[in-house]
Amino acid sequence: MKQGKVSLTEGSILKALVALALPIIGTNLLYSGYQLVDAFWVGRLGANAVAAVSISYPVNFLMISLSSGFAFAGSILVAQYAGAKNLKMVNYVATQTLIIVLFMSLVLSAIAYILSPQILYWLGVEQEIFADANLFQRVIFIGLVFNFSFILFQSLLRGIGEVKIPLYINALTLGLNFLLDPLFIYGWGPIPAYGVAGAAYSTLATLAIAAFIGIYILFYGKTDFQLTFKKFKLDLGLLKKCFKLGMPSSMEISARALGLTLLTGLAARLGTEVLAAYGVGARLISLVVVVGLALMKANAALVGQNIGAMKMDRAQKTSDYAAIISFASLTFIGIVFYVFAEPIVRAFLSADDKTIAMGVSFIKITAPSFGFMGMQLAIVGTLRGSGNTLESMMFTIIGIWVIQFPFAIITSNMDSMGYLGIWWSFPVSYVLPAIITLIWYKTGAWKRKRVIG
């Protein structure tokens, strides 16, 4: 076994889950740190600057989600082939998915860049922040190809149980981003002050570095991956399988991202103060979500490899452990966020007391339900690892489009609720879908899916 690689098909299940999840949590926290670092430095420019940056994150998330399904499909196939000890197919799948993800990212980047002003117009962004928001968003869109490449790199390595390398790369680039942000935002010496756009330039530079390192490792690093373009040709049969597995995942993430985008637009229509409070609150929640996502991804890799190794009982036990641990850990985090809501919000938002109070209320309303979100994410990991991506998509659509968004629209238009309707839509969309997903999981229908021969 190579250094940094975790054995997923033998030994203690709990040890394997924790050993895989902890570095992924670290990686996800560092990756989310890009947003938090930007929020920290841009927050010193005032509420308008925070609002200008906040509007782009859900839109960027939507762009990423459109091609992320292929990364998930590659990860599922790699995990199951790795569990079956078929390293030839591990490399074959990785090469095919890398090509298609690079192609899709270039197309989406060009389209998003051109449509950026129209997107902001559709979201109802106020004129006073429109120019800054458009410039920031366009620079971020240019970096989509680097973002996609590194996401795929992490997904592929996670499929074979290699979790430390992405952690090291994220630590390096986040530290660089923290140093570059103030230089580009405020200027220093020969470097001009770019203001809000400076945060985007810093992120673009560090994402490019991460992507190039990741691709180099896939081709020349000391892992199970040894990619090559010799005798390469697109395998339409494999791409069809990736599309069948990945499209529901793309639609799932897109549904979640589009829902968050429209919620951001809903907050924007209630004024810049509400948008600034929502932006900070949403980014803080995204910090919590990465813990749940890490357990989801660890669980998906474990389930995938154990199904590939024909160890269904081990896959079942892994899923149960993941759901329990995720519920308990995110509930604890929710309690901490509830107790320290005000100092946490003030650390990321320099604004008047009214805006601060809005942000605090957002955190206090959502925090008690974090555990339900974590439990559902863990079960979604089981569905993805076993190839049940269509079911995973349906549960997300129910949570966002059947429950959260209609609830937010109706209640935010009530005089007695207003922006609080948006706030309350989050715990409602965490608790109800978690219960529905858990009931379906207990039927055991997910075990009947077969992805590889």
Short mmCIF file of C-alpha atoms in Angstrom, two decimals:
data_model
loop_
_atom_site.label_atom_id
_atom_site.label_comp_id
_atom_site.label_asym_id
_atom_site.label_seq_id
_atom_site.Cartn_x
_atom_site.Cartn_y
_atom_site.Cartn_z
CA MET A 1 0.00 0.00 0.00
CA LYS A 2 1.39 3.40 -0.98
CA GLN A 3 1.93 6.16 1.55
CA GLY A 4 -1.22 8.19 2.28
CA LYS A 5 -3.50 5.47 0.89
CA VAL A 6 -6.16 4.00 3.18
CA SER A 7 -7.26 0.35 2.95
CA LEU A 8 -11.03 0.40 2.46
CA THR A 9 -11.94 -3.28 2.08
CA GLU A 10 -10.34 -4.88 5.13
CA GLY A 11 -9.68 -4.21 8.81
CA SER A 12 -11.69 -1.95 11.11
CA ILE A 13 -14.57 -0.21 9.31
CA LEU A 14 -14.68 2.65 11.80
CA LYS A 15 -10.92 3.18 11.55
CA ALA A 16 -11.08 3.18 7.74
CA LEU A 17 -13.98 5.65 7.74
CA VAL A 18 -12.28 8.04 10.14
CA ALA A 19 -8.87 7.70 8.45
CA LEU A 20 -10.46 8.59 5.12
CA ALA A 21 -12.87 11.26 6.39
CA LEU A 22 -10.47 13.36 8.48
CA PRO A 23 -8.10 14.31 5.63
CA ILE A 24 -11.14 14.96 3.40
CA ILE A 25 -12.57 17.25 6.09
CA GLY A 26 -9.23 19.05 6.20
CA THR A 27 -9.16 19.29 2.40
CA ASN A 28 -12.75 20.57 2.23
CA LEU A 29 -12.19 23.09 4.99
CA LEU A 30 -9.12 24.40 3.23
CA TYR A 31 -11.00 24.51 -0.09
CA SER A 32 -13.87 26.40 1.54
CA GLY A 33 -11.23 28.63 3.04
CA TYR A 34 -11.00 30.40 -0.31
CA GLN A 35 -14.45 31.85 0.29
CA LEU A 36 -13.75 32.61 3.94
CA VAL A 37 -10.42 34.28 3.17
CA ASP A 38 -12.12 36.39 0.50
CA ALA A 39 -14.92 37.24 2.94
CA PHE A 40 -12.37 38.17 5.63
CA TRP A 41 -10.44 40.63 3.47
CA VAL A 42 -13.33 41.93 1.36
CA GLY A 43 -15.40 42.44 4.53
CA ARG A 44 -13.07 45.31 5.42
CA LEU A 45 -14.39 47.16 2.34
CA GLY A 46 -17.95 47.25 3.71
CA ALA A 47 -21.35 45.59 3.24
CA ASN A 48 -21.62 46.55 -0.46
CA ALA A 49 -18.34 44.77 -1.24
CA VAL A 50 -19.46 41.67 0.70
CA ALA A 51 -22.76 41.66 -1.21
CA ALA A 52 -20.92 41.99 -4.56
CA VAL A 53 -18.77 38.95 -3.78
CA SER A 54 -21.61 36.94 -2.20
CA ILE A 55 -23.76 37.04 -5.33
CA SER A 56 -21.20 35.13 -7.41
CA TYR A 57 -20.65 32.08 -5.18
CA PRO A 58 -23.95 30.27 -5.80
CA VAL A 59 -23.69 31.08 -9.53
CA ASN A 60 -20.15 29.67 -9.62
CA PHE A 61 -21.40 26.63 -7.74
CA LEU A 62 -24.05 26.15 -10.41
CA MET A 63 -21.45 26.31 -13.19
CA ILE A 64 -19.24 23.78 -11.44
CA SER A 65 -22.13 21.40 -10.85
CA LEU A 66 -22.90 21.09 -14.57
CA SER A 67 -19.73 19.07 -15.18
CA SER A 68 -19.13 17.69 -11.68
CA GLY A 69 -21.26 14.66 -12.46
CA PHE A 70 -18.48 13.24 -14.61
CA ALA A 71 -16.06 13.66 -11.71
CA PHE A 72 -18.47 11.74 -9.47
CA ALA A 73 -18.99 9.07 -12.12
CA GLY A 74 -15.23 8.67 -12.49
CA SER A 75 -14.86 8.41 -8.73
CA ILE A 76 -17.59 5.73 -8.47
CA LEU A 77 -16.08 3.62 -11.25
CA VAL A 78 -12.53 4.07 -9.96
CA ALA A 79 -13.58 3.05 -6.43
CA GLN A 80 -15.38 -0.08 -7.61
CA TYR A 81 -12.57 -1.10 -9.99
CA ALA A 82 -10.02 -0.44 -7.23
CA GLY A 83 -12.05 -2.68 -4.91
CA ALA A 84 -11.95 -5.35 -7.63
CA LYS A 85 -8.13 -4.86 -7.91
CA ASN A 86 -8.38 -3.88 -11.60
CA LEU A 87 -5.76 -1.08 -11.86
CA LYS A 88 -5.80 -1.13 -15.66
CA MET A 89 -9.44 -0.01 -15.67
CA VAL A 90 -8.72 2.47 -12.87
CA ASN A 91 -6.29 4.33 -15.16
CA TYR A 92 -8.48 3.89 -18.22
CA VAL A 93 -11.51 5.47 -16.52
CA ALA A 94 -9.40 8.31 -15.13
CA THR A 95 -8.01 9.27 -18.57
CA GLN A 96 -11.43 9.27 -20.22
CA THR A 97 -13.08 11.40 -17.51
CA LEU A 98 -10.17 13.87 -17.45
CA ILE A 99 -10.57 14.62 -21.17
CA ILE A 100 -14.32 15.11 -21.04
CA VAL A 101 -14.21 17.29 -17.91
CA LEU A 102 -11.53 19.56 -19.41
CA PHE A 103 -13.59 19.96 -22.59
CA MET A 104 -16.82 20.72 -20.72
CA SER A 105 -15.14 23.22 -18.42
CA LEU A 106 -13.76 25.24 -21.33
CA VAL A 107 -17.19 25.42 -22.98
CA LEU A 108 -18.98 26.38 -19.75
CA SER A 109 -16.32 28.96 -18.89
CA ALA A 110 -16.80 30.77 -22.22
CA ILE A 111 -20.60 30.72 -21.99
CA ALA A 112 -20.66 31.91 -18.37
CA TYR A 113 -18.21 34.74 -19.07
CA ILE A 114 -20.35 36.08 -21.92
CA LEU A 115 -23.63 35.79 -19.97
CA SER A 116 -22.28 37.19 -16.68
CA PRO A 117 -24.05 40.62 -16.86
CA GLN A 118 -27.32 38.98 -17.88
CA ILE A 119 -27.09 36.52 -14.96
CA LEU A 120 -26.69 39.38 -12.49
CA TYR A 121 -29.61 41.19 -14.13
CA TRP A 122 -31.80 38.08 -13.76
CA LEU A 123 -30.86 37.90 -10.07
CA GLY A 124 -31.97 41.51 -9.55
CA VAL A 125 -28.58 42.78 -8.33
CA GLU A 126 -28.74 46.46 -7.35
CA GLN A 127 -26.93 49.00 -9.54
CA GLU A 128 -24.61 50.17 -6.77
CA ILE A 129 -22.85 46.78 -6.63
CA PHE A 130 -23.47 45.60 -10.22
CA ALA A 131 -20.08 46.59 -11.71
CA ASP A 132 -18.02 45.05 -8.89
CA ALA A 133 -20.12 41.89 -8.88
CA ASN A 134 -19.77 41.47 -12.67
CA LEU A 135 -15.99 41.95 -12.66
CA PHE A 136 -15.50 39.55 -9.73
CA GLN A 137 -17.80 36.95 -11.30
CA ARG A 138 -16.13 37.06 -14.73
CA VAL A 139 -12.67 36.47 -13.27
CA ILE A 140 -14.03 33.51 -11.28
CA PHE A 141 -15.62 32.11 -14.46
CA ILE A 142 -12.25 32.22 -16.24
CA GLY A 143 -10.93 29.89 -13.55
CA LEU A 144 -13.62 27.24 -14.02
CA VAL A 145 -11.26 24.99 -16.02
CA PHE A 146 -8.77 24.97 -13.11
CA ASN A 147 -11.55 24.44 -10.58
CA PHE A 148 -13.01 21.50 -12.53
CA SER A 149 -9.60 19.91 -13.02
CA PHE A 150 -8.73 19.98 -9.34
CA ILE A 151 -12.17 18.70 -8.30
CA LEU A 152 -11.72 15.75 -10.65
CA PHE A 153 -8.19 15.14 -9.34
CA GLN A 154 -9.50 14.97 -5.76
CA SER A 155 -12.39 12.69 -6.76
CA LEU A 156 -10.14 10.22 -8.56
CA LEU A 157 -7.61 10.00 -5.74
CA ARG A 158 -10.39 9.57 -3.20
CA GLY A 159 -11.67 6.60 -5.22
CA ILE A 160 -8.42 4.70 -4.62
CA GLY A 161 -8.19 5.72 -0.94
CA GLU A 162 -5.47 8.37 -1.44
CA VAL A 163 -6.52 11.34 0.70
CA LYS A 164 -3.42 13.18 1.94
CA ILE A 165 -2.05 14.59 -1.32
CA PRO A 166 -5.09 16.86 -1.99
CA LEU A 167 -4.88 18.04 1.62
CA TYR A 168 -1.25 19.14 1.17
CA ILE A 169 -1.99 20.92 -2.11
CA ASN A 170 -4.98 22.78 -0.64
CA ALA A 171 -2.93 23.85 2.39
CA LEU A 172 -0.23 25.26 0.12
CA THR A 173 -2.57 27.15 -2.20
CA LEU A 174 -4.84 28.48 0.57
CA GLY A 175 -1.82 29.91 2.37
CA LEU A 176 -0.76 31.55 -0.87
CA ASN A 177 -4.29 32.88 -1.38
CA PHE A 178 -4.28 34.43 2.09
CA LEU A 179 -1.08 36.30 1.24
CA LEU A 180 -2.18 37.38 -2.25
CA ASP A 181 -5.69 38.57 -1.29
CA PRO A 182 -4.65 41.74 0.60
CA LEU A 183 -1.98 42.52 -2.01
CA PHE A 184 -4.45 42.46 -4.91
CA ILE A 185 -7.40 43.96 -2.97
CA TYR A 186 -5.60 46.86 -1.30
CA GLY A 187 -2.44 47.13 -3.41
CA TRP A 188 1.17 47.32 -2.30
CA GLY A 189 4.20 48.85 -4.01
CA PRO A 190 3.94 48.28 -7.77
CA ILE A 191 0.77 46.17 -7.35
CA PRO A 192 -2.34 48.34 -7.87
CA ALA A 193 -5.41 48.09 -5.63
CA TYR A 194 -8.03 46.08 -7.54
CA GLY A 195 -10.64 46.22 -4.79
CA VAL A 196 -13.27 43.48 -4.92
CA ALA A 197 -11.80 42.03 -8.13
CA GLY A 198 -8.46 41.50 -6.36
CA ALA A 199 -9.95 38.60 -4.40
CA ALA A 200 -10.94 36.94 -7.67
CA TYR A 201 -7.48 37.42 -9.21
CA SER A 202 -5.89 35.82 -6.15
CA THR A 203 -8.25 32.84 -6.29
CA LEU A 204 -7.65 32.40 -10.03
CA ALA A 205 -3.86 32.27 -9.58
CA THR A 206 -3.92 29.75 -6.72
CA LEU A 207 -6.52 27.48 -8.37
CA ALA A 208 -4.35 27.34 -11.49
CA ILE A 209 -1.36 26.23 -9.42
CA ALA A 210 -3.44 23.53 -7.68
CA ALA A 211 -4.79 22.22 -11.00
CA PHE A 212 -1.37 21.94 -12.64
CA ILE A 213 0.06 20.11 -9.63
CA GLY A 214 -2.89 17.71 -9.61
CA ILE A 215 -2.67 16.86 -13.31
CA TYR A 216 1.11 16.35 -13.01
CA ILE A 217 0.55 13.84 -10.18
CA LEU A 218 -2.02 11.89 -12.21
CA PHE A 219 0.55 11.39 -14.96
CA TYR A 220 3.84 11.19 -13.09
CA GLY A 221 3.12 10.90 -9.35
CA LYS A 222 3.72 7.90 -7.10
CA THR A 223 0.11 6.70 -6.90
CA ASP A 224 -1.92 3.94 -8.55
CA PHE A 225 -2.59 6.43 -11.34
CA GLN A 226 -0.15 6.48 -14.25
CA LEU A 227 -2.12 8.20 -17.00
CA THR A 228 -0.93 8.43 -20.60
CA PHE A 229 -2.31 9.73 -23.88
CA LYS A 230 -0.50 7.08 -25.95
CA LYS A 231 -2.97 5.30 -28.25
CA PHE A 232 -5.74 7.38 -26.64
CA LYS A 233 -9.19 7.49 -28.21
CA LEU A 234 -12.56 8.31 -26.72
CA ASP A 235 -14.45 5.27 -25.49
CA LEU A 236 -18.07 6.08 -26.31
CA GLY A 237 -19.34 3.06 -24.36
CA LEU A 238 -17.54 4.18 -21.20
CA LEU A 239 -18.61 7.79 -21.71
CA LYS A 240 -22.20 6.61 -22.02
CA LYS A 241 -21.84 4.79 -18.69
CA CYS A 242 -20.25 7.89 -17.13
CA PHE A 243 -23.07 10.00 -18.52
CA LYS A 244 -25.69 7.62 -17.09
CA LEU A 245 -24.00 7.67 -13.68
CA GLY A 246 -22.90 11.29 -13.74
CA MET A 247 -25.86 13.15 -15.20
CA PRO A 248 -28.12 12.54 -12.17
CA SER A 249 -25.28 13.76 -9.94
CA SER A 250 -24.83 16.87 -12.11
CA MET A 251 -28.56 17.51 -12.02
CA GLU A 252 -28.57 16.94 -8.26
CA ILE A 253 -25.79 19.45 -7.65
CA SER A 254 -27.27 21.82 -10.23
CA ALA A 255 -30.66 21.64 -8.52
CA ARG A 256 -29.01 22.45 -5.21
CA ALA A 257 -26.89 25.21 -6.73
CA LEU A 258 -29.76 26.74 -8.70
CA GLY A 259 -31.90 26.69 -5.59
CA LEU A 260 -29.17 28.53 -3.64
CA THR A 261 -28.77 30.96 -6.55
CA LEU A 262 -32.46 31.77 -6.57
CA LEU A 263 -32.46 32.10 -2.77
CA THR A 264 -29.59 34.57 -3.16
CA GLY A 265 -31.68 36.45 -5.72
CA LEU A 266 -34.63 36.40 -3.32
CA ALA A 267 -32.42 37.85 -0.59
CA ALA A 268 -31.06 40.48 -3.02
CA ARG A 269 -34.59 41.70 -3.75
CA LEU A 270 -35.09 42.37 -0.05
CA GLY A 271 -32.16 44.83 -0.02
CA THR A 272 -28.37 44.97 0.26
CA GLU A 273 -28.46 44.55 4.06
CA VAL A 274 -30.37 41.28 3.80
CA LEU A 275 -28.08 40.08 0.99
CA ALA A 276 -24.95 40.86 3.02
CA ALA A 277 -26.32 39.00 6.06
CA TYR A 278 -27.42 36.09 3.88
CA GLY A 279 -24.03 35.98 2.12
CA VAL A 280 -22.08 35.73 5.38
CA GLY A 281 -24.55 33.26 6.89
CA ALA A 282 -24.54 31.07 3.79
CA ARG A 283 -20.73 30.98 3.70
CA LEU A 284 -20.58 30.04 7.37
CA ILE A 285 -23.06 27.25 6.74
CA SER A 286 -20.91 26.13 3.81
CA LEU A 287 -18.10 25.71 6.34
CA VAL A 288 -20.31 23.30 8.27
CA VAL A 289 -21.49 21.53 5.13
CA VAL A 290 -17.93 20.52 4.24
CA VAL A 291 -17.81 18.27 7.31
CA GLY A 292 -20.95 16.50 6.12
CA LEU A 293 -19.65 16.38 2.57
CA ALA A 294 -16.39 14.86 3.77
CA LEU A 295 -18.23 12.03 5.52
CA MET A 296 -20.42 11.63 2.43
CA LYS A 297 -17.36 11.31 0.16
CA ALA A 298 -15.53 9.00 2.55
CA ASN A 299 -18.62 6.82 2.81
CA ALA A 300 -19.05 6.79 -1.00
CA ALA A 301 -15.45 5.62 -1.51
CA LEU A 302 -15.77 2.92 1.16
CA VAL A 303 -19.12 1.68 -0.13
CA GLY A 304 -17.85 1.73 -3.73
CA GLN A 305 -14.72 -0.27 -3.02
CA ASN A 306 -16.51 -2.80 -0.83
CA ILE A 307 -19.21 -3.34 -3.43
CA GLY A 308 -16.43 -3.82 -6.02
CA ALA A 309 -14.86 -6.36 -3.67
CA MET A 310 -18.29 -8.07 -3.24
CA LYS A 311 -18.45 -7.26 0.50
CA MET A 312 -22.05 -6.03 0.88
CA ASP A 313 -22.26 -6.55 4.65
CA ARG A 314 -19.20 -4.33 5.12
CA ALA A 315 -20.75 -1.71 2.84
CA GLN A 316 -23.94 -1.77 4.96
CA LYS A 317 -22.05 -1.37 8.24
CA THR A 318 -19.97 1.45 6.77
CA SER A 319 -23.16 3.31 5.79
CA ASP A 320 -24.64 2.96 9.27
CA TYR A 321 -21.47 4.24 10.93
CA ALA A 322 -21.29 7.20 8.55
CA ALA A 323 -24.91 8.27 9.18
CA ILE A 324 -24.54 8.11 12.97
CA ILE A 325 -21.18 9.91 13.05
CA SER A 326 -22.37 12.60 10.66
CA PHE A 327 -25.55 13.29 12.65
CA ALA A 328 -23.66 13.48 15.96
CA SER A 329 -20.75 15.61 14.74
CA LEU A 330 -22.87 18.19 12.88
CA THR A 331 -25.29 18.44 15.80
CA PHE A 332 -22.34 19.32 18.04
CA ILE A 333 -21.12 21.93 15.53
CA GLY A 334 -24.65 23.36 15.40
CA ILE A 335 -24.67 23.83 19.18
CA VAL A 336 -21.33 25.68 19.02
CA PHE A 337 -22.57 27.93 16.20
CA TYR A 338 -25.78 28.70 18.10
CA VAL A 339 -23.96 29.67 21.31
CA PHE A 340 -21.30 31.82 19.58
CA ALA A 341 -23.41 33.13 16.68
CA GLU A 342 -22.75 36.85 17.21
CA PRO A 343 -18.94 36.82 17.53
CA ILE A 344 -18.73 34.43 14.58
CA VAL A 345 -20.80 36.73 12.34
CA ARG A 346 -18.91 39.86 13.47
CA ALA A 347 -15.62 38.21 12.51
CA PHE A 348 -16.74 38.11 8.87
CA LEU A 349 -18.93 41.19 8.49
CA SER A 350 -18.16 44.84 9.20
CA ALA A 351 -21.61 46.41 9.11
CA ASP A 352 -24.24 48.18 11.22
CA ASP A 353 -25.94 46.43 14.12
CA LYS A 354 -29.09 45.75 12.10
CA THR A 355 -27.20 43.74 9.46
CA ILE A 356 -25.22 41.93 12.16
CA ALA A 357 -28.47 41.00 13.91
CA MET A 358 -29.84 39.59 10.65
CA GLY A 359 -26.77 37.41 10.23
CA VAL A 360 -26.96 36.21 13.85
CA SER A 361 -30.63 35.27 13.46
CA PHE A 362 -29.76 33.28 10.31
CA ILE A 363 -27.19 31.20 12.21
CA LYS A 364 -29.39 30.65 15.28
CA ILE A 365 -32.34 29.51 13.20
CA THR A 366 -30.38 27.05 11.05
CA ALA A 367 -27.77 25.69 13.49
CA PRO A 368 -29.99 23.28 15.51
CA SER A 369 -30.85 21.32 12.35
CA PHE A 370 -27.29 20.71 11.11
CA GLY A 371 -27.32 17.09 12.29
CA PHE A 372 -30.21 16.18 9.97
CA MET A 373 -28.34 17.67 7.04
CA GLY A 374 -25.28 15.60 7.97
CA MET A 375 -27.25 12.36 8.22
CA GLN A 376 -28.81 12.84 4.79
CA LEU A 377 -25.44 13.65 3.21
CA ALA A 378 -23.96 10.45 4.65
CA ILE A 379 -26.76 8.37 3.15
CA VAL A 380 -26.34 10.18 -0.17
CA GLY A 381 -22.73 8.94 -0.05
CA THR A 382 -24.06 5.40 0.14
CA LEU A 383 -26.30 6.00 -2.86
CA ARG A 384 -23.47 7.45 -4.92
CA GLY A 385 -20.94 4.79 -3.97
CA SER A 386 -23.38 2.07 -4.97
CA GLY A 387 -24.27 3.81 -8.23
CA ASN A 388 -27.79 4.88 -7.17
CA THR A 389 -27.25 8.42 -8.42
CA LEU A 390 -30.80 8.81 -9.76
CA GLU A 391 -32.32 8.25 -6.31
CA SER A 392 -29.80 10.65 -4.78
CA MET A 393 -30.87 13.29 -7.31
CA MET A 394 -34.57 12.79 -6.52
CA PHE A 395 -34.08 13.29 -2.78
CA THR A 396 -32.17 16.53 -3.41
CA ILE A 397 -34.84 17.84 -5.78
CA ILE A 398 -37.50 17.11 -3.17
CA GLY A 399 -35.51 18.96 -0.51
CA ILE A 400 -34.72 22.05 -2.58
CA TRP A 401 -37.56 22.43 -5.07
CA VAL A 402 -40.52 20.78 -3.38
CA ILE A 403 -39.78 21.95 0.16
CA GLN A 404 -37.22 24.76 0.59
CA PHE A 405 -37.75 27.13 -2.31
CA PRO A 406 -41.59 27.19 -2.22
CA PHE A 407 -41.42 27.66 1.56
CA ALA A 408 -38.97 30.56 1.19
CA ILE A 409 -41.04 32.32 -1.49
CA ILE A 410 -44.32 32.03 0.39
CA THR A 411 -43.05 32.99 3.84
CA SER A 412 -40.70 35.80 2.72
CA ASN A 413 -43.70 37.54 1.17
CA MET A 414 -45.58 37.44 4.48
CA ASP A 415 -45.49 40.70 6.42
CA SER A 416 -44.92 38.76 9.63
CA MET A 417 -41.88 36.91 8.27
CA GLY A 418 -40.02 38.79 5.51
CA TYR A 419 -36.38 37.75 5.32
CA LEU A 420 -36.93 35.33 8.22
CA GLY A 421 -38.86 33.16 5.78
CA ILE A 422 -35.62 32.58 3.85
CA TRP A 423 -33.80 31.81 7.08
CA TRP A 424 -36.42 29.23 8.20
CA SER A 425 -36.42 27.52 4.81
CA PHE A 426 -33.02 26.00 5.65
CA PRO A 427 -33.93 23.93 8.75
CA VAL A 428 -37.19 22.86 7.09
CA SER A 429 -35.21 21.62 4.06
CA TYR A 430 -32.75 19.76 6.31
CA VAL A 431 -35.16 17.87 8.57
CA LEU A 432 -37.92 16.67 6.23
CA PRO A 433 -35.67 15.35 3.39
CA ALA A 434 -33.43 13.61 5.96
CA ILE A 435 -36.39 11.66 7.29
CA ILE A 436 -37.57 10.72 3.78
CA THR A 437 -34.06 9.63 2.70
CA LEU A 438 -33.56 7.55 5.87
CA ILE A 439 -36.85 5.69 5.31
CA TRP A 440 -35.85 4.78 1.73
CA TYR A 441 -32.34 3.74 2.81
CA LYS A 442 -33.78 1.34 5.39
CA THR A 443 -35.63 -0.54 2.63
CA GLY A 444 -32.22 -1.79 1.36
CA ALA A 445 -33.14 -1.13 -2.29
CA TRP A 446 -29.77 0.56 -2.86
CA LYS A 447 -27.96 -2.79 -2.56
CA ARG A 448 -29.38 -4.14 -5.82
CA LYS A 449 -27.51 -1.69 -8.10
CA ARG A 450 -24.57 -3.03 -10.19
CA VAL A 451 -22.13 -0.68 -11.98
CA ILE A 452 -19.19 -2.91 -13.02
CA GLY A 453 -19.12 -6.50 -14.21
#
